[in-house]
Phi, psi and omega in degrees: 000112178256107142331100183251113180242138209229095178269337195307151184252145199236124196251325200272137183298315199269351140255018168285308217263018149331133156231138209295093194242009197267129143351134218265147181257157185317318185299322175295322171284261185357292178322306180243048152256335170251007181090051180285144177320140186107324194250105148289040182222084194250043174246091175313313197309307175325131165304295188205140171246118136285110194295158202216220196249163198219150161213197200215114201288185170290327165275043162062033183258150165250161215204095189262138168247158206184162187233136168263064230264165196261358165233120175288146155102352198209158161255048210258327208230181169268176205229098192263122182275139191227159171228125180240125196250154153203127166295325170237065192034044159110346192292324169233155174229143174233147214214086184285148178280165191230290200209165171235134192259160135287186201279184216284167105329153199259126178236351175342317181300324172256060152060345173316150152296148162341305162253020186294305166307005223258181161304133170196171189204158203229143188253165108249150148253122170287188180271344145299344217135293195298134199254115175257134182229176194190109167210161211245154162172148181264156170297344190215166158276138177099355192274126189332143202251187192207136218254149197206143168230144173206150194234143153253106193258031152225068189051065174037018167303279197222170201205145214272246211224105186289149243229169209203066193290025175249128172260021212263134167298113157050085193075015176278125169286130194227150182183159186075046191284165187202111166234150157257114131304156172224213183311171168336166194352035141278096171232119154224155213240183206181140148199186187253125191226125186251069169265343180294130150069059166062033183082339179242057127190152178340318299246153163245144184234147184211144156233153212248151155229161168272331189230043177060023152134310247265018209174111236207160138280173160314158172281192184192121187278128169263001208251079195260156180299123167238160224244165210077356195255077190320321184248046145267115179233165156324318220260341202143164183249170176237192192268142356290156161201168185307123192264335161303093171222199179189193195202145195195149194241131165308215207230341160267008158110351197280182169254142176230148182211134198253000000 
């Protein structure tokens, strides 16, 4: 996992929102194979890193959540969610582990990739301070994940007794988390869950707190139907559908969720 800080002023819009796709340079592989000053991945031994949601506290430290899966290529092995912080703009990171997965589920039947189902994780920072994270993993390999939520008030050092935000039964596959902060404990999170028609189809759910996690609203489905669409019903979507979304709060307080 390589870290980039982008001093550059960027006037074309369609090169602000470029994302970094060239081949990893010789200096590069070397990072991240041996830990080089810069790469908060200073465990070579890991099978494949997948970058996860990253944020920027008030007091300017950063902060990447990332996957660790220990066999590359397969959904075989577990999957360690990690958070790597920095304080002095990337020159040293210190990296705490957040959860352990089993390896992804199998979706091979509708066209997925290998880890499209896998374990992942998402960052905020409130306006405190306080770092909040919201990510799916499972107990066994293969096993339906589950959506957890947790806050950190020391620079991602260390987090608290991770919370189990879904009101979806038991064995319900969760997947995709998304959180946001705002002011002191306005925090709210969102994923996709298929407890809808026996698992096979989809909703997004999202819920709000006040006192930073410690307390929830209702869920509330944002995934209301829209027409034209073949894997849209009243009830929920089915596969393909988007593994991506986010969330973000205006200036008045609303939630917009993409």
């Amino acid at each position: 996992l390589i870290v980039h800080e982008v001093r550059a002023q960027f006037r074309d819009p369609a090169i602000r929102s470029a994302a970094f796709d060239e081949a990893p340079t010789n200096s590069q592989r070397a990072a991240m194979e041996n830990g080089l000053p810069g790469d908060p991945n200073d465990n070579g031994k890991l099978g494949w890193a997948l970058a996860g949601g990253g944020t920027v506290a008030p007091d300017g430290s950063v902060h990447f959540a990332w996957a660790g899966y220990e066999r590359n290529g397969g959904a075989t092995g577990a999957v360690n969610l990690f958070v790597s912080s920095s304080d002095d703009g990337g020159t040293t990171w210190h990296t705490s582990l957040l959860d352990v997965s089993g390896a992804p589920p199998d979706c091979s039947a509708y066209r997925c990739g290998w880890a499209y189902l896998g374990a992942q994780a998402t960052l905020a920072a409130g306006g405190d301070g306080t770092l909040y994270a919201l990510w799916n993993a499972g107990a066994a390999d293969g096993a339906a994940e589950r959506i957890y939520f947790g806050r950190s008030i020391d620079a991602g050092r260390s987090w608290s007794r991770k919370q189990d935000v879904s009101l979806a039964p038991a064995g319900v596959a969760h997947a995709f988390p998304a959180v946001v902060a705002g002011a002191a404990g306005d925090v709210r999170i969102a994923w996709m869950d298929a407890r809808a028609q026996g698992g096979t189809l989809w909703n997004t759910y999202l819920r709000t707190s006040r006192d930073g996690g410690r307390t929830w609203s209702g869920e509330m489905d944002l995934s209301t139907p829209v027409s034209g669409y073949s894997y849209v019903f009243p009830e929920g979507f089915r596969y393909p559908f988007g593994d991506y979304f986010e969330l973000d709060i205006d200036g008045r307080g609303r939630t917009h969720a993409v």
